[in-house]
Amino acid sequence: MTVLKIAVQKEGRLSEKSLGLLTECDISVVQGKRKLIGTSVDYPLEVLFLRDDDIPQYVADGVADIGIVGENEVLEKDKNVILVKRLGFAKCRISLAVPQDSDYKDLSWFNGKRIATSYPHILQKFLDEKKIKSKIEEISGSVEIAPSIGLADSIFDIVSSGSTLVSNRLKEVEVVTQSEAVIIATPNLSKEKQTLLDGLLFRIKTVQQSQGNKYILLNAPNEKLGEIIKLLPGMKSPTVLPLYLEGWSSIHTVVHEREFWGIIDKLKEHGAEGILVIPIEKMIL
Ligand code: PRP
Ligand code: ZN
């Protein structure tokens, strides 16, 4: 039987959400003892737990068929992989930051300066584009402390909330690129594996489509139905069912939570009662 091998981050900013996404797709993963390989009983999937830095290489080599990894690693490693889908979580930016008290005015500040980073490839490309000559100090972790220990004048690193920068008395001065979790695939997947990937992508789509959407039910007097239905966005057309109480109906529809708070008062004004809001797990459009 064909099994799709997926690489996910072993531990770090993406690992929990990556497995969470599979869980939402009704794919539960049983991890082996040393948390290197996991299997699923719900889907022909084998999960390889790897360091995020290694995932692009493993996928390019076909050791893993696909991987969930930060775009930052895909850009940095620049391997022969296909970007299949952006996943919308683990969003961050990769930025240049300098000590808070420095006299930074524009990019030319970086000329002749040392920049510490774990992303030398992305940084060099950017500096070349901007015709800036700096010295890149490649380090694999704790980049943010490099200026305070005299290893560099500035850093180029991931910024998410910005709290790491603040606690190291650094300020972000230039966003070089944005990043989020993505699915990458090895080129030339076999037909069988492509089918498995398509099945997985379909499940992900149904989960993502449901995000932020709520199923709402409300009761309304029949003579107000027309007005109330006009207020409701809905998927196609709301369901209207008669209540046992004569002259009243129950309306069911799907509303995005953004829109929901904007129409709730109007619904009540128009005589809606007993409004229930229910989460939706999956939506197939
Ligand atoms: C990144 C980065 C910073 C931190 C920024 O590290 O290196 O340390 O996140 O996030 P913040 O703006 O919310 O403070 P990460 O946790 O990804 O670990 P890693 O650098 O070891 O991969
Ligand atoms: Zn890493």
PDB file of N, CA and C and ligand atoms in Angstrom, residues 9 11-12 51-54 72-73 77 118-119 140 158, ligand 2:
ATOM      1  N   GLN A   9       8.021  19.563  11.862  1.00  0.00           N
ATOM      2  CA  GLN A   9       9.053  19.998  12.797  1.00  0.00           C
ATOM      3  C   GLN A   9       8.945  19.213  14.101  1.00  0.00           C
ATOM      4  N   GLU A  11      10.350  19.854  17.198  1.00  0.00           N
ATOM      5  CA  GLU A  11       9.897  20.758  18.253  1.00  0.00           C
ATOM      6  C   GLU A  11      10.231  22.176  17.863  1.00  0.00           C
ATOM      7  N   GLY A  12       9.346  23.080  18.241  1.00  0.00           N
ATOM      8  CA  GLY A  12       9.566  24.466  17.841  1.00  0.00           C
ATOM      9  C   GLY A  12       8.263  25.135  17.491  1.00  0.00           C
ATOM     10  N   ARG A  51      14.244  18.315  12.397  1.00  0.00           N
ATOM     11  CA  ARG A  51      14.557  19.723  12.647  1.00  0.00           C
ATOM     12  C   ARG A  51      14.057  20.523  11.456  1.00  0.00           C
ATOM     13  N   ASP A  52      13.459  21.666  11.720  1.00  0.00           N
ATOM     14  CA  ASP A  52      12.869  22.418  10.599  1.00  0.00           C
ATOM     15  C   ASP A  52      13.913  22.767   9.534  1.00  0.00           C
ATOM     16  N   ASP A  53      15.146  23.011   9.968  1.00  0.00           N
ATOM     17  CA  ASP A  53      16.197  23.374   9.014  1.00  0.00           C
ATOM     18  C   ASP A  53      16.463  22.259   8.009  1.00  0.00           C
ATOM     19  N   ASP A  54      16.179  21.012   8.420  1.00  0.00           N
ATOM     20  CA  ASP A  54      16.481  19.868   7.554  1.00  0.00           C
ATOM     21  C   ASP A  54      15.341  19.503   6.609  1.00  0.00           C
ATOM     22  N   ASN A  72      10.370  30.585   5.746  1.00  0.00           N
ATOM     23  CA  ASN A  72      11.726  31.087   6.004  1.00  0.00           C
ATOM     24  C   ASN A  72      12.774  30.016   5.700  1.00  0.00           C
ATOM     25  N   GLU A  73      12.503  28.769   6.104  1.00  0.00           N
ATOM     26  CA  GLU A  73      13.456  27.694   5.843  1.00  0.00           C
ATOM     27  C   GLU A  73      13.487  27.327   4.361  1.00  0.00           C
ATOM     28  N   LYS A  77      17.008  27.660   2.401  1.00  0.00           N
ATOM     29  CA  LYS A  77      17.693  26.467   1.900  1.00  0.00           C
ATOM     30  C   LYS A  77      17.671  26.402   0.382  1.00  0.00           C
ATOM     31  N   SER A 118      20.823  33.446  11.184  1.00  0.00           N
ATOM     32  CA  SER A 118      20.757  32.030  10.794  1.00  0.00           C
ATOM     33  C   SER A 118      20.251  31.929   9.360  1.00  0.00           C
ATOM     34  N   TYR A 119      20.041  33.087   8.729  1.00  0.00           N
ATOM     35  CA  TYR A 119      19.505  33.104   7.365  1.00  0.00           C
ATOM     36  C   TYR A 119      20.449  33.847   6.417  1.00  0.00           C
ATOM     37  N   SER A 140      23.766  29.700  14.557  1.00  0.00           N
ATOM     38  CA  SER A 140      22.596  28.847  14.411  1.00  0.00           C
ATOM     39  C   SER A 140      21.491  29.129  15.420  1.00  0.00           C
ATOM     40  N   ILE A 158      14.016  36.148  12.696  1.00  0.00           N
ATOM     41  CA  ILE A 158      12.564  36.055  12.742  1.00  0.00           C
ATOM     42  C   ILE A 158      12.012  36.982  13.818  1.00  0.00           C
TER      43      ILE A 158
HETATM   44 ZN    ZN B   2      15.394  26.034  13.288  1.00  0.00          ZN
END
